[in-house]
Short mmCIF file of C-alpha atoms in Angstrom, two decimals:
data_model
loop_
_atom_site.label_atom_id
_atom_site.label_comp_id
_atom_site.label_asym_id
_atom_site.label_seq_id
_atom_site.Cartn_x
_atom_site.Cartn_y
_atom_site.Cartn_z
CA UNK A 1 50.14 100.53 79.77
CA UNK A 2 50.09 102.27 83.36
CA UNK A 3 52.71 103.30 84.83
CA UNK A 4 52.41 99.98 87.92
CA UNK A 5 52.02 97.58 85.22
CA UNK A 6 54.94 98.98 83.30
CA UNK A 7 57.58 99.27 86.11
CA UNK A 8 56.36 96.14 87.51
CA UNK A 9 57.17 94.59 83.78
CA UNK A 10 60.57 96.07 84.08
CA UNK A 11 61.84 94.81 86.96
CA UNK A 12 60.43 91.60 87.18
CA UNK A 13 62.79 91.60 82.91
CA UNK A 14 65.96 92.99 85.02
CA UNK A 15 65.21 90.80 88.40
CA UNK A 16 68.86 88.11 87.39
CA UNK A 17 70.71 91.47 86.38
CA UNK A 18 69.83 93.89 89.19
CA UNK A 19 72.37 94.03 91.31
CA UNK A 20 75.51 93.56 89.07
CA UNK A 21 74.30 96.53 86.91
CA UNK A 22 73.18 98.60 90.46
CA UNK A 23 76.96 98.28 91.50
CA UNK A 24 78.11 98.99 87.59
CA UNK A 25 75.89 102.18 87.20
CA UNK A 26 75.92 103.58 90.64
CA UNK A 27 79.80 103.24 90.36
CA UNK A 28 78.52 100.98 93.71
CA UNK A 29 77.88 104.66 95.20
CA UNK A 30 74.29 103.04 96.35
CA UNK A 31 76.28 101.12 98.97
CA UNK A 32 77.56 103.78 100.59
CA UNK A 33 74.57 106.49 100.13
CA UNK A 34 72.88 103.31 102.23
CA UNK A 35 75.65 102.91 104.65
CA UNK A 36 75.33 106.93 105.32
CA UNK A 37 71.76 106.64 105.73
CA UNK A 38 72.05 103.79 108.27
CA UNK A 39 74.29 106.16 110.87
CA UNK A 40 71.04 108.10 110.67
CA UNK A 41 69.27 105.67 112.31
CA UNK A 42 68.99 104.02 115.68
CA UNK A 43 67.26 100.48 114.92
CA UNK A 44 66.67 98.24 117.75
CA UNK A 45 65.94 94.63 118.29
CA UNK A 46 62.72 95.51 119.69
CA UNK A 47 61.41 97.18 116.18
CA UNK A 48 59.50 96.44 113.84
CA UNK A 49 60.38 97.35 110.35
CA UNK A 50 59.09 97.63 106.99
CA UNK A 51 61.30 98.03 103.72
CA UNK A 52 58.80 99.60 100.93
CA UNK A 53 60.14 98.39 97.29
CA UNK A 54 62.74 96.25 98.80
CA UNK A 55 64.13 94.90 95.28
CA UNK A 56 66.23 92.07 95.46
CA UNK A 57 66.31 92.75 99.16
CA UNK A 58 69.97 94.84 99.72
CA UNK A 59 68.36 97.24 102.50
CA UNK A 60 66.19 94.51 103.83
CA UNK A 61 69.34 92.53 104.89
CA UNK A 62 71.34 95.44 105.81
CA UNK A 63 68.70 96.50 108.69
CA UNK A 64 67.99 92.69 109.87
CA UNK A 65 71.59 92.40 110.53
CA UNK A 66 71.95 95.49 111.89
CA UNK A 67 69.10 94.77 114.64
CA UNK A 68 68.73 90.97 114.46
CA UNK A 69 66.10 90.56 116.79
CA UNK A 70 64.24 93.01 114.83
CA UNK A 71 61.08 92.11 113.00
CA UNK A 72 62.13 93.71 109.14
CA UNK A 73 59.43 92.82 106.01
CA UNK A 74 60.51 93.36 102.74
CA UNK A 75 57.62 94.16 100.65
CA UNK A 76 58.15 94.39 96.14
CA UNK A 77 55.51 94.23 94.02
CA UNK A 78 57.69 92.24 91.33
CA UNK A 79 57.43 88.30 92.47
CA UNK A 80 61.19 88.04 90.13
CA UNK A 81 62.81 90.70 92.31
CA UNK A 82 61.48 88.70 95.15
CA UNK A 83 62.56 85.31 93.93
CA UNK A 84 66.18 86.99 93.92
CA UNK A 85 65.52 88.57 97.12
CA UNK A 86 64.34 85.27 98.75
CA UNK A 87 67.33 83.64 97.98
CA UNK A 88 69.67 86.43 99.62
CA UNK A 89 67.45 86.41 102.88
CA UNK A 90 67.30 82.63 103.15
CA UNK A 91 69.60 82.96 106.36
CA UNK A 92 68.15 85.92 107.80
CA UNK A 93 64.45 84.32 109.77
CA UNK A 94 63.69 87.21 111.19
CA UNK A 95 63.02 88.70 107.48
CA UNK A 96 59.99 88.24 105.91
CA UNK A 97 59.11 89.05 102.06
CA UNK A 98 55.97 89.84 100.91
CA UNK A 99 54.10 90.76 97.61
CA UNK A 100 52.25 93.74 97.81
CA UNK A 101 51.58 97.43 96.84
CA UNK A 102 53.28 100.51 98.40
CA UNK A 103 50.42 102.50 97.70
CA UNK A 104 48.05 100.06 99.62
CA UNK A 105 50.20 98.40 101.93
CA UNK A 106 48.29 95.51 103.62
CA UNK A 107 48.92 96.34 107.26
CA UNK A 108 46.84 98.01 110.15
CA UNK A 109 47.43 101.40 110.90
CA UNK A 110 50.57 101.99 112.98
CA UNK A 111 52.49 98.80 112.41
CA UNK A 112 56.01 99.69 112.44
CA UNK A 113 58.70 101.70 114.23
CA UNK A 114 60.62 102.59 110.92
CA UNK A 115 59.77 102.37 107.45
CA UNK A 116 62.66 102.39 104.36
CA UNK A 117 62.31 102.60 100.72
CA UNK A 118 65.11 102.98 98.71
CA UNK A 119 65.36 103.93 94.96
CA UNK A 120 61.70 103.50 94.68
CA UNK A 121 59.36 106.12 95.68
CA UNK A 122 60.37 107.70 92.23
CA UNK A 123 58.76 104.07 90.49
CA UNK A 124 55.24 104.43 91.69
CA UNK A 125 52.06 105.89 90.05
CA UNK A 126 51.45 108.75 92.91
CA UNK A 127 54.18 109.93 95.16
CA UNK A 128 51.56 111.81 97.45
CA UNK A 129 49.55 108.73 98.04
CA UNK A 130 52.42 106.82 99.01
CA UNK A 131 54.06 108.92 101.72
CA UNK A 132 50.61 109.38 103.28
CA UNK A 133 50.48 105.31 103.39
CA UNK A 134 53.69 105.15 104.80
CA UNK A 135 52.53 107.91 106.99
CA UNK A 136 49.61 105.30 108.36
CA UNK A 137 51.60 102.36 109.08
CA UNK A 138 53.94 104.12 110.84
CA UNK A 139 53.50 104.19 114.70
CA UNK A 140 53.30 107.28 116.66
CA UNK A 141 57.07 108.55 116.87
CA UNK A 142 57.85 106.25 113.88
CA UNK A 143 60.32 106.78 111.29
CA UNK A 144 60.38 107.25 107.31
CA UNK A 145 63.54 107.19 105.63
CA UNK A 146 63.54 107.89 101.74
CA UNK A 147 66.67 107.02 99.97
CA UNK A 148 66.26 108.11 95.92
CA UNK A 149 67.90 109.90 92.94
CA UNK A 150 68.23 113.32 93.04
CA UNK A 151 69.01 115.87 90.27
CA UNK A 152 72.09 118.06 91.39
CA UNK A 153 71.44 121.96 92.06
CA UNK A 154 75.26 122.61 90.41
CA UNK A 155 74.07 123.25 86.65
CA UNK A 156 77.05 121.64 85.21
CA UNK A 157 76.87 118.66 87.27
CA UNK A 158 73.08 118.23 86.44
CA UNK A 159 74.14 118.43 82.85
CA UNK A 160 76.67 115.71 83.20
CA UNK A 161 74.29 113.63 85.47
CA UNK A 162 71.58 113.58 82.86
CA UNK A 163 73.73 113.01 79.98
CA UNK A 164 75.02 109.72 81.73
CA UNK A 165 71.67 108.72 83.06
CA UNK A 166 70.30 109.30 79.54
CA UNK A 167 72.53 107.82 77.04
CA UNK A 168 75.67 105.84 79.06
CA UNK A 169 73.58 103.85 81.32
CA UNK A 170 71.27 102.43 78.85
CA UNK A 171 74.10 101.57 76.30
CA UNK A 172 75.43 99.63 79.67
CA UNK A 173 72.22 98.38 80.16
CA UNK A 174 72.23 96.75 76.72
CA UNK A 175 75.61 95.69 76.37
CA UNK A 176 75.83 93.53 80.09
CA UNK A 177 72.27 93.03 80.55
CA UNK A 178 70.42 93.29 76.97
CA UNK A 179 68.09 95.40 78.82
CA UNK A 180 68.73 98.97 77.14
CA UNK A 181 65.14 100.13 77.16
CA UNK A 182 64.67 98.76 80.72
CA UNK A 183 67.29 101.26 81.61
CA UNK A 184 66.15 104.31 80.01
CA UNK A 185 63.34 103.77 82.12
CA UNK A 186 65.62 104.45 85.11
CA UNK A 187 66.46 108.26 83.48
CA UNK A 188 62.81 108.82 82.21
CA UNK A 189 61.93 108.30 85.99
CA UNK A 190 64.72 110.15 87.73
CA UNK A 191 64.21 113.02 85.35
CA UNK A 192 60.93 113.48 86.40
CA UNK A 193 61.18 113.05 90.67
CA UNK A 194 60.53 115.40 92.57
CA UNK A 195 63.62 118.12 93.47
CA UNK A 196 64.56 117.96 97.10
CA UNK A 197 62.89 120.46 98.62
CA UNK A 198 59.47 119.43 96.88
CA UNK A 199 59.42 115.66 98.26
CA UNK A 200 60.34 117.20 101.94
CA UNK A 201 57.44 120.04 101.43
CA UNK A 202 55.58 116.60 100.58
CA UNK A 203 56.28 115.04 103.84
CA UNK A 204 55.78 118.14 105.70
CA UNK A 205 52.46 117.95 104.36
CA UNK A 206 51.71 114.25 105.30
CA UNK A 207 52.07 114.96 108.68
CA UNK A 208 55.90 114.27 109.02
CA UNK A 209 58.24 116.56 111.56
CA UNK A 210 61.60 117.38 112.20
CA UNK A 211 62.62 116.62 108.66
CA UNK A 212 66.59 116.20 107.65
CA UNK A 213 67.48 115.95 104.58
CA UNK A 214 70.63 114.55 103.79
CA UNK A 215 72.56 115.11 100.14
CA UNK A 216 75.32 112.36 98.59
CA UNK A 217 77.89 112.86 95.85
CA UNK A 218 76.85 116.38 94.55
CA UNK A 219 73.63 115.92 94.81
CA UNK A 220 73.06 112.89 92.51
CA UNK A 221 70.83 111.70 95.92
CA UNK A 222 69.67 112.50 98.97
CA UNK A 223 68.03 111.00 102.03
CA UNK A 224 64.97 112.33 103.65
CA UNK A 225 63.93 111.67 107.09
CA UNK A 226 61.04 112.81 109.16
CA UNK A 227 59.11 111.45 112.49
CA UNK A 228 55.45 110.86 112.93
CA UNK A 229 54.39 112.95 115.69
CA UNK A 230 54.17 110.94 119.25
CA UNK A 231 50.38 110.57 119.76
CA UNK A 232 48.99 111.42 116.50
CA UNK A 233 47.33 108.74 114.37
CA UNK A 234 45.11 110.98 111.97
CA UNK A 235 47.67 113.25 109.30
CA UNK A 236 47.43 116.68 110.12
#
């Protein structure tokens, strides 16, 4: 099985579970990695945003409220993520959820002022590929904020980061959600992204400047932002 059809099998098994065992495993750190990332930003009612593997649609909410004039899609490419997610937005209208690939997003070249993804760069077939589609549907002077896993420089912390990644969070994972291979899918994929350095080198390449890179809780994530250069369409 490829990797798409595999992660899209996972989440779409873990879709009911999801965000009791994100707030169980993350010791509900995610929230305020997020919350950090937001102060980042400077979202305005006049925006239009997209939220790349929006999940069951945490982010989503959090930047429609935070500009609610705003224009913010969610887009997943697991329809039981977005079942979950639907029901969380139902009060937000000026959300809209959508189906759909991150690697071949089905918008027109520079759609949106700002475009998210959080925890899920590290799920898709071809990291490359997707920043320089993020990189297109941005507008010029747009925005791309990457929230994900990161593996801690501090040798001892990255040895007790992987050992609870490896084997406590998929014991959790069976034991509240019956999901324990799900989960080891979780370390098998945050094991293998890319360091922090090499996903900003990545940007850099796609065509994104003045990149800031931002580091939570020892370096178990980080937060990358760069800006689309004003009057560039074409990558570099």
């Amino acid at each position: 099985m490829d990797k798409e059809k595999k992660v899209q099998n996972i989440f779409n098994s873990i879709s009911t579970d999801y965000d009791l065992m994100n707030n169980i495993i993350s010791f509900n750190q995610h929230n305020l990695w997020r919350n950090r990332t937001m102060k980042e930003m400077f979202v305005k009612d006049d925006h239009d945003i997209l939220d790349v593997c929006c999940g069951t649609g945490d982010w989503t909410i959090q930047l429609a409220e935070e500009a609610p004039e705003a224009e913010v899609v969610g887009l997943d490419f697991s329809e039981k993520m977005l079942e979950v997610a639907a029901e969380k937005t139902s009060g937000h209208p000026n959300i809209e959820l959508i189906q759909g690939n991150a690697m071949a997003l089905p918008f027109d070249d520079g759609s949106f002022d700002y475009v998210t993804i959080g925890f899920g760069l590290r799920n898709l077939p071809d990291y490359g590929s997707a920043v320089e589609e993020f990189y297109r549907v941005l507008k010029p002077g747009g925005t791309l904020v990457i929230l994900e896993t990161s593996t801690p420089e501090n040798q001892l912390t990255s040895r007790g980061f992987d050992f609870y990644f490896g084997k406590i969070m998929p014991t959790l994972g069976g034991i509240i959600a019956d999901s324990a291979k799900e989960y080891e899918w979780l370390y098998e994929s945050t094991s293998a992204f890319l360091s922090k350095d090499a996903l900003k080198l990545m940007m850099k390449k796609s065509g994104f400047i003045n990149l800031k890179v931002i580091p939570h809780t020892l370096g178990t994530a980080a937060t990358h932002i760069g800006y689309k250069p004003l009057g560039r369409v074409g990558r570099h």
